[in-house]
PDB file of C-alpha atoms in Angstrom:
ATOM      1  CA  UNK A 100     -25.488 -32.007 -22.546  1.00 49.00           C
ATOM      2  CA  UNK A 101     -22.313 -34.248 -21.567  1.00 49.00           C
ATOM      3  CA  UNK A 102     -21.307 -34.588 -18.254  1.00 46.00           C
ATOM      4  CA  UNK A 103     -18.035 -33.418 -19.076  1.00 46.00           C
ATOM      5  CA  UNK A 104     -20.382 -30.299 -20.542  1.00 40.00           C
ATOM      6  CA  UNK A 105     -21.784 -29.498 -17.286  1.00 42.00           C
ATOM      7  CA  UNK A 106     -18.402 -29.671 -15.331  1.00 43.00           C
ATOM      8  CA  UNK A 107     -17.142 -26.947 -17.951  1.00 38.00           C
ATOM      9  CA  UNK A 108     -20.305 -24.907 -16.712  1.00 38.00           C
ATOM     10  CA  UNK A 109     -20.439 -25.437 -13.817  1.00 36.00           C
ATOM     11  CA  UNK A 110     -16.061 -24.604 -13.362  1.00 36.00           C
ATOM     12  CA  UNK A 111     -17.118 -21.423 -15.229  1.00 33.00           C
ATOM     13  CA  UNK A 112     -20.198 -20.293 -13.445  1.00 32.00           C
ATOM     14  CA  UNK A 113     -18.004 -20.884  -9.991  1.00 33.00           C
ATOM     15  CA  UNK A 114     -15.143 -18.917 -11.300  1.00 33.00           C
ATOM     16  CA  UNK A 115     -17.247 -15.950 -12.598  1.00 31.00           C
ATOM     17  CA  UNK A 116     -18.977 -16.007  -8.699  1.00 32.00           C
ATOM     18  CA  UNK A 117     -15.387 -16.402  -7.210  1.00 37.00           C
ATOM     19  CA  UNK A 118     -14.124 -13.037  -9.573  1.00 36.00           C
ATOM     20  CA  UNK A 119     -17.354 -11.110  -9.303  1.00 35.00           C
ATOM     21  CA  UNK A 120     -16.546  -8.373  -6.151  1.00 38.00           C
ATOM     22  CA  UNK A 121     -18.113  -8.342  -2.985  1.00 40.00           C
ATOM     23  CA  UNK A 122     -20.906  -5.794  -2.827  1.00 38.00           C
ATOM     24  CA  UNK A 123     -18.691  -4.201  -0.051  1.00 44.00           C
ATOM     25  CA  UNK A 124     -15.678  -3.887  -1.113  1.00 45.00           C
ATOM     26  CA  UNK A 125     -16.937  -2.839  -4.719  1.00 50.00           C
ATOM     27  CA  UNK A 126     -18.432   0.490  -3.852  1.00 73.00           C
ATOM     28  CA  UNK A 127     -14.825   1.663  -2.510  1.00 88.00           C
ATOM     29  CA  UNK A 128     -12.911   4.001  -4.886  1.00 92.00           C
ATOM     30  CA  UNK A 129      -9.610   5.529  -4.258  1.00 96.00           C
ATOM     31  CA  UNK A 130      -9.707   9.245  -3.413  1.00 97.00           C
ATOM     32  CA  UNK A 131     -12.818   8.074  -1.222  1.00 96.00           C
ATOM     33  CA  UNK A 132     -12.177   8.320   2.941  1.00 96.00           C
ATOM     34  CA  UNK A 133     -11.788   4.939   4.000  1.00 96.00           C
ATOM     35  CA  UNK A 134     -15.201   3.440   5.709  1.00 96.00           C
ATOM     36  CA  UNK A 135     -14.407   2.247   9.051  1.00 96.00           C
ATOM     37  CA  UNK A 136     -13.305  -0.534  10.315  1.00 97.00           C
ATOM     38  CA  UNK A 137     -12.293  -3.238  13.501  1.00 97.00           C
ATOM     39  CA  UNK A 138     -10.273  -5.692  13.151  1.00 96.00           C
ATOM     40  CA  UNK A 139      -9.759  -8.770  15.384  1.00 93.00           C
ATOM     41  CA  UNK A 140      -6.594 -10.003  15.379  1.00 92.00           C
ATOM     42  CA  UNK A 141      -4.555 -13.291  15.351  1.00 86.00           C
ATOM     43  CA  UNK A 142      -3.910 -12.653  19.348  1.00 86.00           C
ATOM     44  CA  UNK A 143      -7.638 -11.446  20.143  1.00 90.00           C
ATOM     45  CA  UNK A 144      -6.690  -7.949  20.396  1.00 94.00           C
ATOM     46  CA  UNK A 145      -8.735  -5.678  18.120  1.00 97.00           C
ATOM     47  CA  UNK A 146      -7.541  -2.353  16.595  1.00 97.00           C
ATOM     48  CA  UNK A 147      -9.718   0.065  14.953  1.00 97.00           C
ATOM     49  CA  UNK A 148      -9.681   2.517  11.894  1.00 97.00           C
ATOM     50  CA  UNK A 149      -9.800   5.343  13.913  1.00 96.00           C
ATOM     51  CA  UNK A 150      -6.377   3.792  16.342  1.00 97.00           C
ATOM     52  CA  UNK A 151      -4.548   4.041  13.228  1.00 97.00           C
ATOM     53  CA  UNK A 152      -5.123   7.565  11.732  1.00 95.00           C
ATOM     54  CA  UNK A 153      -1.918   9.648  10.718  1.00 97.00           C
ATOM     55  CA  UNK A 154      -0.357   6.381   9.390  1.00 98.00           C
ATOM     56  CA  UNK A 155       0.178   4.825   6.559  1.00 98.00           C
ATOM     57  CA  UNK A 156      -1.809   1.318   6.257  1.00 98.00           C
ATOM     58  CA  UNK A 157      -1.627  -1.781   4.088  1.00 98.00           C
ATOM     59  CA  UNK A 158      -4.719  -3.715   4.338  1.00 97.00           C
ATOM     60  CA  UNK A 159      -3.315  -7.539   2.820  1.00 97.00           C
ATOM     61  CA  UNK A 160      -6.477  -9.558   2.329  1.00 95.00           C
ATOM     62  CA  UNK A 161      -4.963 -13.151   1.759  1.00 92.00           C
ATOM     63  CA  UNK A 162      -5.868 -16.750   2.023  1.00 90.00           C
ATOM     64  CA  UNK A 163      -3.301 -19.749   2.645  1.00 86.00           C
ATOM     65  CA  UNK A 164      -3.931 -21.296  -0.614  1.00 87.00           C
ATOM     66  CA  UNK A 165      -2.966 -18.921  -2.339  1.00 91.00           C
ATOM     67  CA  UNK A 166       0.073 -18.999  -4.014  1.00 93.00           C
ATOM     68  CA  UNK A 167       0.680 -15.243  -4.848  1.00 96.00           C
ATOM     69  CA  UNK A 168      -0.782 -14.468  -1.226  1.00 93.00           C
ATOM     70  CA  UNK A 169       1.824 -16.833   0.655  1.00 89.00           C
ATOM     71  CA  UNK A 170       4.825 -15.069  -1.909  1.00 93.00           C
ATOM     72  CA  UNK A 171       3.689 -11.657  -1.179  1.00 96.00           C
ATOM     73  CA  UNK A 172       3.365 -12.142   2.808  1.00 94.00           C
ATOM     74  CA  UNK A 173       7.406 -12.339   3.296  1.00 94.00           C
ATOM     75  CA  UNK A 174       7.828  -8.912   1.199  1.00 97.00           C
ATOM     76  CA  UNK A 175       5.222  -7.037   2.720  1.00 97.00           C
ATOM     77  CA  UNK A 176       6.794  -8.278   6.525  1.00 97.00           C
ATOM     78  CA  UNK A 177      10.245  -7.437   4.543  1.00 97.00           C
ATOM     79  CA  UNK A 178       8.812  -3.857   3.406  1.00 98.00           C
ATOM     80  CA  UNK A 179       7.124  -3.660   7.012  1.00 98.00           C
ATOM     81  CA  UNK A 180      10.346  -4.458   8.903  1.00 97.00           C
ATOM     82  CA  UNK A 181      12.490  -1.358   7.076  1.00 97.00           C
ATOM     83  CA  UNK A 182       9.601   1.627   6.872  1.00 97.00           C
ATOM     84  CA  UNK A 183       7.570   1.000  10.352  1.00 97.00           C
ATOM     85  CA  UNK A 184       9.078   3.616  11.861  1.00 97.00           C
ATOM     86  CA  UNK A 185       8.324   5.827   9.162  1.00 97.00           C
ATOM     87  CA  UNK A 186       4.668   4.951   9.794  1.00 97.00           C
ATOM     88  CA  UNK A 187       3.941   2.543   8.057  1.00 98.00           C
ATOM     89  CA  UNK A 188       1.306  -0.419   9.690  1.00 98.00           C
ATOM     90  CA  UNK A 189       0.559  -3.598   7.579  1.00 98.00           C
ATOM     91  CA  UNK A 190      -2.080  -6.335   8.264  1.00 97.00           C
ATOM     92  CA  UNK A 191      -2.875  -9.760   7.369  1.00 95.00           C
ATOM     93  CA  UNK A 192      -6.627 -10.439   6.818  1.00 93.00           C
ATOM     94  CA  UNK A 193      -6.876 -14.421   6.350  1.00 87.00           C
ATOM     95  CA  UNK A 194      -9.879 -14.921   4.700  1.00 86.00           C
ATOM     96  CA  UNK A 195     -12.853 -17.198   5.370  1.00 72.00           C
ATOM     97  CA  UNK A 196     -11.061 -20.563   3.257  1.00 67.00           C
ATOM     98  CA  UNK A 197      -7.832 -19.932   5.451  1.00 70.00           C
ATOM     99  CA  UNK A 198      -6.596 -22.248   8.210  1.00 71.00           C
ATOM    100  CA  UNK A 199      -7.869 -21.977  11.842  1.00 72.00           C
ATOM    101  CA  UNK A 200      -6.292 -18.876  13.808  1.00 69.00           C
ATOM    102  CA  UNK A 201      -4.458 -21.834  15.419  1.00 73.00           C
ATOM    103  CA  UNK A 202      -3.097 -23.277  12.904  1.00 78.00           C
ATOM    104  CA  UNK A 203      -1.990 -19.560  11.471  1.00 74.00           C
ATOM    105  CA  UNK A 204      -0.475 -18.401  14.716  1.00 77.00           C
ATOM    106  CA  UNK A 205       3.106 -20.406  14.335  1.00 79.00           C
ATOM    107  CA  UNK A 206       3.120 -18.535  10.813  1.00 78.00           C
ATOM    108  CA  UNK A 207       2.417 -15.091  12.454  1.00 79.00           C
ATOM    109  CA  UNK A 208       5.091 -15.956  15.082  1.00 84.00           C
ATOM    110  CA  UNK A 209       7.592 -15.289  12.501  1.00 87.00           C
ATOM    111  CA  UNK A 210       6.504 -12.300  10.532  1.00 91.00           C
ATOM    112  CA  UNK A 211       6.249  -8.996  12.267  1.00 95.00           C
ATOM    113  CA  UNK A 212       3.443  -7.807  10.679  1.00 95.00           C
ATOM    114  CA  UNK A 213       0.223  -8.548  13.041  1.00 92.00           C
ATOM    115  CA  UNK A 214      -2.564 -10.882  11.214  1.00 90.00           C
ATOM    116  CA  UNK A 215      -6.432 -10.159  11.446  1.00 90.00           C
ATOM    117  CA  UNK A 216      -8.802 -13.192  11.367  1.00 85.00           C
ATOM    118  CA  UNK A 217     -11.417 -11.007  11.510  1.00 88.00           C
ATOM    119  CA  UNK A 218     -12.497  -7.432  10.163  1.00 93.00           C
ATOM    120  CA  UNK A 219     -15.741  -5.584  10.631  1.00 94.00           C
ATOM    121  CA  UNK A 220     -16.658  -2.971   8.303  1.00 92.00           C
ATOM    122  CA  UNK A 221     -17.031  -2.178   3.989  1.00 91.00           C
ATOM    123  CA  UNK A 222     -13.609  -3.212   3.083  1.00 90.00           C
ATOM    124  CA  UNK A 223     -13.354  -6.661   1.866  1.00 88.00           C
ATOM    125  CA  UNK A 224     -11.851  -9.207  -1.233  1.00 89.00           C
ATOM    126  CA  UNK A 225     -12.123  -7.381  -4.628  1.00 88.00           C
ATOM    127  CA  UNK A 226     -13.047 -10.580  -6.496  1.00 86.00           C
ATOM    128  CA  UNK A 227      -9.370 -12.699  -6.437  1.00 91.00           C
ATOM    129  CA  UNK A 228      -6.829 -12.571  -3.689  1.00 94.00           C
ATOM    130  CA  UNK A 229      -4.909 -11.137  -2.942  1.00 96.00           C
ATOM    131  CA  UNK A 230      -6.886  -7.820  -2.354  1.00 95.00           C
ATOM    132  CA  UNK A 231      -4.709  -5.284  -1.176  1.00 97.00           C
ATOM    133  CA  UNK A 232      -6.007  -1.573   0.200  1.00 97.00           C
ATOM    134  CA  UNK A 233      -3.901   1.634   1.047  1.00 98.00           C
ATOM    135  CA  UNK A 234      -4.597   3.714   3.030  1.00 98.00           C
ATOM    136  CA  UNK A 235      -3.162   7.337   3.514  1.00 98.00           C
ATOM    137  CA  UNK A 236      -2.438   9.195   7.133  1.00 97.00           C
ATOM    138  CA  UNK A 237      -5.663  10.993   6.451  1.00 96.00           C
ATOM    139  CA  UNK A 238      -7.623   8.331   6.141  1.00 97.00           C
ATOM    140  CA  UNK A 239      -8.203   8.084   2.136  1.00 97.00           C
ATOM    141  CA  UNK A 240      -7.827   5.008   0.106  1.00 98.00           C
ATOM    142  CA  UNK A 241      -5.102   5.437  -1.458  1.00 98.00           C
ATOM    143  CA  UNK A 242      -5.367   2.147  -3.419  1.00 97.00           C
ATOM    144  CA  UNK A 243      -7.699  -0.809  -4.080  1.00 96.00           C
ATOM    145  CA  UNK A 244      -6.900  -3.536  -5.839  1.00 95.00           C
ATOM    146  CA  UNK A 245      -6.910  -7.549  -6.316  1.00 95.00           C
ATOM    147  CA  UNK A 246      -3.246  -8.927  -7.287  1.00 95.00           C
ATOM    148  CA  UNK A 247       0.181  -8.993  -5.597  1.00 97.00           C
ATOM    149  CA  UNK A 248       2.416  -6.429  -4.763  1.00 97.00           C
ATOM    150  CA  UNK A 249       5.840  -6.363  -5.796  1.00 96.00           C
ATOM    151  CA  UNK A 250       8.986  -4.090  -4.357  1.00 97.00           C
ATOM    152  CA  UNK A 251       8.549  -1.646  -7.393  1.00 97.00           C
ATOM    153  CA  UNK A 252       5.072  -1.307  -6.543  1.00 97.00           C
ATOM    154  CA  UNK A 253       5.765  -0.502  -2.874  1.00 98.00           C
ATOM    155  CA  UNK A 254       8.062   1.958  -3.467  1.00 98.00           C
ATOM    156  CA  UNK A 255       6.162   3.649  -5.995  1.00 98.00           C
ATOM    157  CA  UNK A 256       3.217   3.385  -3.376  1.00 98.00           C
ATOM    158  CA  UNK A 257       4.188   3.713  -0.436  1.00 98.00           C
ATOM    159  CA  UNK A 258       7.745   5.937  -0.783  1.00 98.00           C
ATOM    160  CA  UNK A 259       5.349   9.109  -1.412  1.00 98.00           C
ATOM    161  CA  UNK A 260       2.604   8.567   1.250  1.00 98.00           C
ATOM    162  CA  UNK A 261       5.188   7.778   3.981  1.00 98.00           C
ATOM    163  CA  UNK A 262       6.969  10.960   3.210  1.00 97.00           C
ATOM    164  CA  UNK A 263       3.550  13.222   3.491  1.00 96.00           C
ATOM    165  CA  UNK A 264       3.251  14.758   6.705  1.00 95.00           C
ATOM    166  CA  UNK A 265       0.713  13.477   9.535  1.00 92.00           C
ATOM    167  CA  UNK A 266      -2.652  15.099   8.903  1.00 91.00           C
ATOM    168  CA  UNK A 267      -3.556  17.091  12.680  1.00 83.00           C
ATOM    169  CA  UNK A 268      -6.682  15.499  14.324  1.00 71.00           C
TER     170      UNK A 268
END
């Protein structure tokens, strides 16, 4: 075998790893409640699944290499900006491979939507980022998916679930 052979292999056999889902995140299915979660955020504050029920909730897993993440963050803050007070709460998850929170904090400055360094629980990259969950105001996933949103996907998305009522505890 060449040695240009095993770099072929070996690009391969780390892409199939980087595509394959996380065990987590692979055993979510939409119609399925949500699993719960905490997530830490850019500031140190920490917000839970359970703080957020009877909204509507964009889970943006993302990583600042990413091309299609760093093109999609600026239309989901957009999106964010015009339907928050319809309910609608969207988060940043920087992955492992991001920057340092410190480094990501004069991003974060500018975009309205609040970014998570860290998040506890099931959900988690689908295998290629951007990984984006929704999640309804009851607390079902709505959608799970790797790949970026773009406004007609939003609106088809998200134009329905904001106009459902809030669920009663």
């Amino acid at each position: 075998m060449t040695v240009s052979t095993k770099g072929v292999i070996a690009s391969a056999l780390a892409l199939a790893i980087a595509m394959t889902p996380s065990h987590a995140s692979a055993t979510i299915k939409v119609g399925d409640r949500a699993p719960k979660f905490e997530m830490t955020l850019i500031d140190g504050s920490r917000i839970s699944s359970t703080a957020l029920h009877g909204q509507v909730v964009i889970l943006n897993f993302w990583a600042t290499w990413c091309g299609p993440c760093k093109a999609e963050l600026p239309l989901l803050d957009t999106y964010y900006r015009l339907r928050k007070d319809n309910g609608l709460r969207v988060f940043a998850v920087a992955t492992e491979d991001s920057l340092p929170a410190y480094k990501l904090k004069p991003v974060f400055a500018a975009l309205a939507i609040p970014s998570a360094r860290r998040i506890k629980g099931a959900l988690g990259v689908m295998g290629a980022l951007p990984t984006n969950y929704i999640i309804d105001r009851a607390g079902v996933v709505r959608y799970a998916k790797p790949g970026a949103f773009d406004l007609a996907d939003l609106n088809t998305l998200l134009v329905p679930l904001l106009n459902e009522p809030v669920p009663t505890p």
